[in-house]
Amino acid sequence: MSTTLESAPAAARPQQGRYRSTKVRRQRVRAAWTFLAPMLVALTLVAGWPLLRTFYFSFTDATLSDLSNVFFVGLENYLVYDDGQWYGVLADPIWWRAVWNTAYFSVVSVSLEVVFGIIVALILNAEFKGRTFVRAAVLIPWAIPTIVSAQMWAWMLNDQFGIINQILMALGIIGAPIAWTADASYSMWAVIMVDVWKTTPFVALLALAALQMLPKDCYEAAEVDGIHPVTVFFKVTLPLITPALMVAVIFRLLDALRVFDVIYVLTSNSTSTMSMSIYARQQLVEFQDVGYGSAASTLLFLIIALATIAYLYLGRNRLNLGGDA
Amino acid sequence: MLKKTLIAAISMATSTLAATGQAQAADLTISCGAVGAELTLCQEGVAAWEEQTGHSVDIVSTPNSSTERLSLYQQILSANSSDIDVFQIDVIWPGLLGNHLLDLGEVLGEDAAEGHFPAIVENNTVDGRLVALPWFTDAGVLYYRTDLLEQYGFEPPETWEELTEIARKIQNAEREAGNGRMHGFVFQGRAYEGLTCNALEWVASHGGGTLVESDGEVSIDNDGAAAALDLAASWIGDIAPNGVLNYTEEEARGVFQGGNAVFMRNWPYAWALAQSEGSEVRGKVGVVKLPHGGEGGDNQAAASGGDNQSAATLGGWNLAVSRYSENRELAAELVAFLTGEAEQKRRAIEGAYNPTLEALYQDDEVLEAVPFFGDLYETFVNAVARPSAVTGDAYGRVSNAFFSTTHDVLSGSKSGEQAVTDLERELSRLKRRNW
């Protein structure tokens, strides 16, 4: 957008002016690169290099106890047919279970977070006494490190001494304590609940920022026309804050797809909640199999990259459609 | 690069933790477990050595889950880090970590391990190198509430079926009497190494073998093993709380010591704590060997030539010195001191940690403090080893496959029969590539 703005007046000016502006532009470009360079170098070092190493290891038989002496094994860590059976990450039912768990976790938790985030943001956007205090208080779950909050929840959800069971039993909702984190039918929901509790404030924060920038005149017009507030929300507020929500969703989605800490603290390596990251870590660290674990990490990276691209592509189309209409 | 940074961060974090309250750098760093009274006993033992020699030692406490502890050690050792000099290692790890550990026979002399149980010394010897000295040994035992069994007129159970029966009756009677939190039986059911120990006991005591036999053959697919797993699954929600699926040793002890369980499977360390001041069950606890499978006509038991035998998984911890230590001799001396007779005796009396020195099982003071050491001597000597020696580097995967599948059975998503078939296939797959 900025380029069109700059080049339009430049083209209209006489030749001398254009020369000068190109020189300025070249200087600007140079300055931009100079400022960008440290970040690019840092990114290459801390993100690019480990990523390349992981790709490389995924084609070898490296183990954690001996990283110097490795052999190239081709695609064996991914998929290989040997002696009548398929081996490799892609042939491992537990990996596919982990993929499914991660997808399920991501979709459900991010959807819930967006819904709750909007509700919280709408409340915080209203004028009421003690608003600043409530705004700060809402952010607390987001500020607590995940390990700490997950451990806190693990204790609260404990079947023997956990306060959640205590409350539910006192209210007569359940008859016997429920093992939230141990019982396979509840554990995924326990994990999702803790994640929603923790990250709803983040979505709420972004939504609130968008809400505060909304033009007042739309609402005044709606009020004059006597439109129902619910209709106003769906026809005016929601479309206007959608770009901000899209940003929130992509951040959350990327986070959710590589989820590790909350699940590991609550349910450890249990297959009923195992995510892709937990699978990769187990192979890499517990089983010492750097080659195999790197293959899993590489697949995790590819899945996240694909999800991001697909999301951005779909999101852009929808935004364009919205703009055209 | 990333790994190095991570390791630096981890070791920085651990050394900061360890260094609290210590003004200057210590001569040595030792990692101690923190299950039950372990850490206190370790601190006292180390303090005694510090006083005797004038050196200073830092203590790093490690995660309670042995699976996580192994991961931490592997990260530290594979980075050739000298941050920790003395490691407390599980009886199944010498093969895995042996390459990173010092030959103690070389430093302390060939007779360094004299007087210790020969089986453990052999276990700790990798390619002729003595990589660790035994600190304490472990075997699963059954704790029971003497007062409750007496009140309801039961004897300690001989078979798992009896245990189920007694546990159910007492649990229901106690609940009717107003003790709503009473459970029949607690054990270690979380998906981690502890479940491997528990499940191995069920399977072996049903004549179902030891998962992978010493000749490397996978043996899990049999009726005894399937029956054992099915029986265990029937406990969940009946005599065992659902939460047992997420219990390690300490959670199980918490329930039992709080007076809310009739039976508990645990290691001997729980004895000293259950009998300590402030324990709800002080003076009401008995210990017997674990039950075995009933008759039920299993062909496996018939094939092995007789009735099912009680089985206790061999556990226990050893002390080893890192090859990357900057103070090897000093570290080895500390290990020799901590695993020596005086220290093992103190730990046995105060913490009910089983000595690895045969002589201490005839010591009157030890037997007075922990009477069952005498009664269960045979259990400790004949404990069933996990198949770590034969499966070598692949043991982590084997154990993981075993406890994950068992966990599936316990949580009701698989039948015992289905589980042993799947497990046999999975382990044969691993076998073809690893041992």
PDB file of N, CA and C in Angstrom, chain B residues 92-147:
ATOM      1  N   ILE B  92      17.845 -50.006  36.343  1.00  0.00           N
ATOM      2  CA  ILE B  92      17.724 -50.373  34.926  1.00  0.00           C
ATOM      3  C   ILE B  92      18.567 -49.482  34.011  1.00  0.00           C
ATOM      4  N   TRP B  93      19.289 -48.534  34.568  1.00  0.00           N
ATOM      5  CA  TRP B  93      20.007 -47.577  33.712  1.00  0.00           C
ATOM      6  C   TRP B  93      21.472 -47.862  33.431  1.00  0.00           C
ATOM      7  N   PRO B  94      22.163 -48.718  34.208  1.00  0.00           N
ATOM      8  CA  PRO B  94      23.603 -48.851  33.938  1.00  0.00           C
ATOM      9  C   PRO B  94      23.922 -49.121  32.471  1.00  0.00           C
ATOM     10  N   GLY B  95      23.117 -49.946  31.811  1.00  0.00           N
ATOM     11  CA  GLY B  95      23.374 -50.232  30.407  1.00  0.00           C
ATOM     12  C   GLY B  95      23.213 -49.006  29.525  1.00  0.00           C
ATOM     13  N   LEU B  96      22.192 -48.196  29.846  1.00  0.00           N
ATOM     14  CA  LEU B  96      21.899 -47.022  29.025  1.00  0.00           C
ATOM     15  C   LEU B  96      22.951 -45.931  29.193  1.00  0.00           C
ATOM     16  N   LEU B  97      23.384 -45.721  30.448  1.00  0.00           N
ATOM     17  CA  LEU B  97      24.252 -44.583  30.742  1.00  0.00           C
ATOM     18  C   LEU B  97      25.713 -44.976  30.886  1.00  0.00           C
ATOM     19  N   GLY B  98      25.967 -46.287  30.838  1.00  0.00           N
ATOM     20  CA  GLY B  98      27.300 -46.797  31.139  1.00  0.00           C
ATOM     21  C   GLY B  98      28.451 -46.063  30.466  1.00  0.00           C
ATOM     22  N   ASN B  99      28.258 -45.668  29.212  1.00  0.00           N
ATOM     23  CA  ASN B  99      29.341 -45.015  28.480  1.00  0.00           C
ATOM     24  C   ASN B  99      29.763 -43.689  29.083  1.00  0.00           C
ATOM     25  N   HIS B 100      28.851 -43.075  29.831  1.00  0.00           N
ATOM     26  CA  HIS B 100      29.148 -41.759  30.388  1.00  0.00           C
ATOM     27  C   HIS B 100      29.677 -41.854  31.815  1.00  0.00           C
ATOM     28  N   LEU B 101      29.754 -43.089  32.340  1.00  0.00           N
ATOM     29  CA  LEU B 101      30.070 -43.233  33.760  1.00  0.00           C
ATOM     30  C   LEU B 101      31.470 -43.787  33.978  1.00  0.00           C
ATOM     31  N   LEU B 102      32.016 -43.420  35.117  1.00  0.00           N
ATOM     32  CA  LEU B 102      33.378 -43.784  35.476  1.00  0.00           C
ATOM     33  C   LEU B 102      33.412 -45.231  35.966  1.00  0.00           C
ATOM     34  N   ASP B 103      34.518 -45.934  35.663  1.00  0.00           N
ATOM     35  CA  ASP B 103      34.713 -47.279  36.207  1.00  0.00           C
ATOM     36  C   ASP B 103      35.174 -47.139  37.659  1.00  0.00           C
ATOM     37  N   LEU B 104      34.256 -47.434  38.588  1.00  0.00           N
ATOM     38  CA  LEU B 104      34.572 -47.211  39.998  1.00  0.00           C
ATOM     39  C   LEU B 104      35.593 -48.229  40.504  1.00  0.00           C
ATOM     40  N   GLY B 105      35.620 -49.395  39.863  1.00  0.00           N
ATOM     41  CA  GLY B 105      36.597 -50.403  40.258  1.00  0.00           C
ATOM     42  C   GLY B 105      38.014 -49.874  40.077  1.00  0.00           C
ATOM     43  N   GLU B 106      38.199 -49.063  39.045  1.00  0.00           N
ATOM     44  CA  GLU B 106      39.520 -48.518  38.737  1.00  0.00           C
ATOM     45  C   GLU B 106      39.967 -47.516  39.795  1.00  0.00           C
ATOM     46  N   VAL B 107      39.016 -46.708  40.266  1.00  0.00           N
ATOM     47  CA  VAL B 107      39.357 -45.650  41.217  1.00  0.00           C
ATOM     48  C   VAL B 107      39.407 -46.175  42.650  1.00  0.00           C
ATOM     49  N   LEU B 108      38.422 -47.025  42.996  1.00  0.00           N
ATOM     50  CA  LEU B 108      38.294 -47.442  44.392  1.00  0.00           C
ATOM     51  C   LEU B 108      38.930 -48.806  44.659  1.00  0.00           C
ATOM     52  N   GLY B 109      39.434 -49.436  43.627  1.00  0.00           N
ATOM     53  CA  GLY B 109      40.013 -50.767  43.819  1.00  0.00           C
ATOM     54  C   GLY B 109      39.019 -51.847  43.447  1.00  0.00           C
ATOM     55  N   GLU B 110      39.543 -53.015  43.108  1.00  0.00           N
ATOM     56  CA  GLU B 110      38.697 -54.087  42.591  1.00  0.00           C
ATOM     57  C   GLU B 110      37.651 -54.573  43.594  1.00  0.00           C
ATOM     58  N   ASP B 111      37.967 -54.436  44.904  1.00  0.00           N
ATOM     59  CA  ASP B 111      37.043 -54.976  45.898  1.00  0.00           C
ATOM     60  C   ASP B 111      36.026 -53.921  46.356  1.00  0.00           C
ATOM     61  N   ALA B 112      35.825 -52.897  45.547  1.00  0.00           N
ATOM     62  CA  ALA B 112      34.950 -51.787  45.936  1.00  0.00           C
ATOM     63  C   ALA B 112      33.539 -52.263  46.263  1.00  0.00           C
ATOM     64  N   ALA B 113      33.079 -53.288  45.560  1.00  0.00           N
ATOM     65  CA  ALA B 113      31.684 -53.698  45.709  1.00  0.00           C
ATOM     66  C   ALA B 113      31.524 -54.908  46.627  1.00  0.00           C
ATOM     67  N   GLU B 114      32.544 -55.192  47.420  1.00  0.00           N
ATOM     68  CA  GLU B 114      32.470 -56.388  48.251  1.00  0.00           C
ATOM     69  C   GLU B 114      31.365 -56.271  49.292  1.00  0.00           C
ATOM     70  N   GLY B 115      30.657 -57.374  49.506  1.00  0.00           N
ATOM     71  CA  GLY B 115      29.612 -57.395  50.530  1.00  0.00           C
ATOM     72  C   GLY B 115      28.248 -57.025  49.999  1.00  0.00           C
ATOM     73  N   HIS B 116      28.193 -56.385  48.822  1.00  0.00           N
ATOM     74  CA  HIS B 116      26.904 -56.047  48.224  1.00  0.00           C
ATOM     75  C   HIS B 116      26.302 -57.284  47.567  1.00  0.00           C
ATOM     76  N   PHE B 117      24.982 -57.271  47.359  1.00  0.00           N
ATOM     77  CA  PHE B 117      24.331 -58.387  46.684  1.00  0.00           C
ATOM     78  C   PHE B 117      24.983 -58.605  45.319  1.00  0.00           C
ATOM     79  N   PRO B 118      25.457 -59.816  45.061  1.00  0.00           N
ATOM     80  CA  PRO B 118      26.175 -60.056  43.789  1.00  0.00           C
ATOM     81  C   PRO B 118      25.315 -59.745  42.564  1.00  0.00           C
ATOM     82  N   ALA B 119      23.999 -60.022  42.644  1.00  0.00           N
ATOM     83  CA  ALA B 119      23.145 -59.790  41.472  1.00  0.00           C
ATOM     84  C   ALA B 119      23.144 -58.314  41.076  1.00  0.00           C
ATOM     85  N   ILE B 120      23.125 -57.439  42.083  1.00  0.00           N
ATOM     86  CA  ILE B 120      23.093 -56.004  41.770  1.00  0.00           C
ATOM     87  C   ILE B 120      24.446 -55.549  41.238  1.00  0.00           C
ATOM     88  N   VAL B 121      25.514 -56.074  41.838  1.00  0.00           N
ATOM     89  CA  VAL B 121      26.849 -55.705  41.362  1.00  0.00           C
ATOM     90  C   VAL B 121      27.008 -56.118  39.902  1.00  0.00           C
ATOM     91  N   GLU B 122      26.502 -57.310  39.601  1.00  0.00           N
ATOM     92  CA  GLU B 122      26.590 -57.796  38.228  1.00  0.00           C
ATOM     93  C   GLU B 122      25.789 -56.886  37.293  1.00  0.00           C
ATOM     94  N   ASN B 123      24.610 -56.489  37.768  1.00  0.00           N
ATOM     95  CA  ASN B 123      23.760 -55.581  37.018  1.00  0.00           C
ATOM     96  C   ASN B 123      24.469 -54.253  36.730  1.00  0.00           C
ATOM     97  N   ASN B 124      25.292 -53.817  37.686  1.00  0.00           N
ATOM     98  CA  ASN B 124      25.965 -52.525  37.548  1.00  0.00           C
ATOM     99  C   ASN B 124      27.293 -52.619  36.815  1.00  0.00           C
ATOM    100  N   THR B 125      27.637 -53.816  36.390  1.00  0.00           N
ATOM    101  CA  THR B 125      28.898 -53.992  35.681  1.00  0.00           C
ATOM    102  C   THR B 125      28.614 -54.050  34.182  1.00  0.00           C
ATOM    103  N   VAL B 126      29.132 -53.058  33.458  1.00  0.00           N
ATOM    104  CA  VAL B 126      28.897 -52.997  32.017  1.00  0.00           C
ATOM    105  C   VAL B 126      30.225 -53.215  31.308  1.00  0.00           C
ATOM    106  N   ASP B 127      30.296 -54.243  30.498  1.00  0.00           N
ATOM    107  CA  ASP B 127      31.535 -54.589  29.794  1.00  0.00           C
ATOM    108  C   ASP B 127      32.727 -54.647  30.747  1.00  0.00           C
ATOM    109  N   GLY B 128      32.528 -55.274  31.887  1.00  0.00           N
ATOM    110  CA  GLY B 128      33.627 -55.431  32.830  1.00  0.00           C
ATOM    111  C   GLY B 128      33.944 -54.203  33.659  1.00  0.00           C
ATOM    112  N   ARG B 129      33.197 -53.117  33.439  1.00  0.00           N
ATOM    113  CA  ARG B 129      33.443 -51.895  34.208  1.00  0.00           C
ATOM    114  C   ARG B 129      32.346 -51.734  35.262  1.00  0.00           C
ATOM    115  N   LEU B 130      32.748 -51.495  36.508  1.00  0.00           N
ATOM    116  CA  LEU B 130      31.778 -51.272  37.577  1.00  0.00           C
ATOM    117  C   LEU B 130      31.347 -49.801  37.522  1.00  0.00           C
ATOM    118  N   VAL B 131      30.192 -49.537  36.916  1.00  0.00           N
ATOM    119  CA  VAL B 131      29.828 -48.133  36.663  1.00  0.00           C
ATOM    120  C   VAL B 131      29.041 -47.501  37.806  1.00  0.00           C
ATOM    121  N   ALA B 132      28.575 -48.316  38.759  1.00  0.00           N
ATOM    122  CA  ALA B 132      27.832 -47.724  39.873  1.00  0.00           C
ATOM    123  C   ALA B 132      27.901 -48.637  41.083  1.00  0.00           C
ATOM    124  N   LEU B 133      27.831 -48.029  42.267  1.00  0.00           N
ATOM    125  CA  LEU B 133      27.776 -48.824  43.492  1.00  0.00           C
ATOM    126  C   LEU B 133      26.339 -48.836  44.005  1.00  0.00           C
ATOM    127  N   PRO B 134      25.856 -50.006  44.478  1.00  0.00           N
ATOM    128  CA  PRO B 134      24.468 -50.088  44.942  1.00  0.00           C
ATOM    129  C   PRO B 134      24.261 -49.231  46.192  1.00  0.00           C
ATOM    130  N   TRP B 135      23.142 -48.509  46.222  1.00  0.00           N
ATOM    131  CA  TRP B 135      22.851 -47.636  47.359  1.00  0.00           C
ATOM    132  C   TRP B 135      21.718 -48.226  48.187  1.00  0.00           C
ATOM    133  N   PHE B 136      20.632 -48.535  47.502  1.00  0.00           N
ATOM    134  CA  PHE B 136      19.585 -49.303  48.175  1.00  0.00           C
ATOM    135  C   PHE B 136      18.854 -50.126  47.132  1.00  0.00           C
ATOM    136  N   THR B 137      18.281 -51.231  47.578  1.00  0.00           N
ATOM    137  CA  THR B 137      17.547 -52.068  46.652  1.00  0.00           C
ATOM    138  C   THR B 137      16.069 -51.946  46.977  1.00  0.00           C
ATOM    139  N   ASP B 138      15.251 -52.368  46.052  1.00  0.00           N
ATOM    140  CA  ASP B 138      13.816 -52.201  46.203  1.00  0.00           C
ATOM    141  C   ASP B 138      13.119 -53.414  45.630  1.00  0.00           C
ATOM    142  N   ALA B 139      11.969 -53.714  46.186  1.00  0.00           N
ATOM    143  CA  ALA B 139      11.100 -54.712  45.577  1.00  0.00           C
ATOM    144  C   ALA B 139       9.697 -54.321  45.985  1.00  0.00           C
ATOM    145  N   GLY B 140       8.739 -54.516  45.076  1.00  0.00           N
ATOM    146  CA  GLY B 140       7.365 -54.156  45.395  1.00  0.00           C
ATOM    147  C   GLY B 140       6.843 -55.000  46.546  1.00  0.00           C
ATOM    148  N   VAL B 141       6.155 -54.366  47.497  1.00  0.00           N
ATOM    149  CA  VAL B 141       5.545 -55.114  48.597  1.00  0.00           C
ATOM    150  C   VAL B 141       4.111 -54.631  48.777  1.00  0.00           C
ATOM    151  N   LEU B 142       3.343 -55.430  49.511  1.00  0.00           N
ATOM    152  CA  LEU B 142       1.943 -55.078  49.749  1.00  0.00           C
ATOM    153  C   LEU B 142       1.784 -54.537  51.166  1.00  0.00           C
ATOM    154  N   TYR B 143       1.296 -53.319  51.265  1.00  0.00           N
ATOM    155  CA  TYR B 143       0.982 -52.722  52.563  1.00  0.00           C
ATOM    156  C   TYR B 143      -0.493 -52.985  52.842  1.00  0.00           C
ATOM    157  N   TYR B 144      -0.817 -53.236  54.097  1.00  0.00           N
ATOM    158  CA  TYR B 144      -2.230 -53.394  54.432  1.00  0.00           C
ATOM    159  C   TYR B 144      -2.508 -52.791  55.796  1.00  0.00           C
ATOM    160  N   ARG B 145      -3.771 -52.527  56.038  1.00  0.00           N
ATOM    161  CA  ARG B 145      -4.183 -51.922  57.310  1.00  0.00           C
ATOM    162  C   ARG B 145      -4.488 -53.039  58.290  1.00  0.00           C
ATOM    163  N   THR B 146      -3.585 -53.263  59.257  1.00  0.00           N
ATOM    164  CA  THR B 146      -3.778 -54.348  60.215  1.00  0.00           C
ATOM    165  C   THR B 146      -5.089 -54.188  60.986  1.00  0.00           C
ATOM    166  N   ASP B 147      -5.408 -52.933  61.350  1.00  0.00           N
ATOM    167  CA  ASP B 147      -6.618 -52.728  62.157  1.00  0.00           C
ATOM    168  C   ASP B 147      -7.882 -53.104  61.391  1.00  0.00           C
TER     169      ASP B 147
END
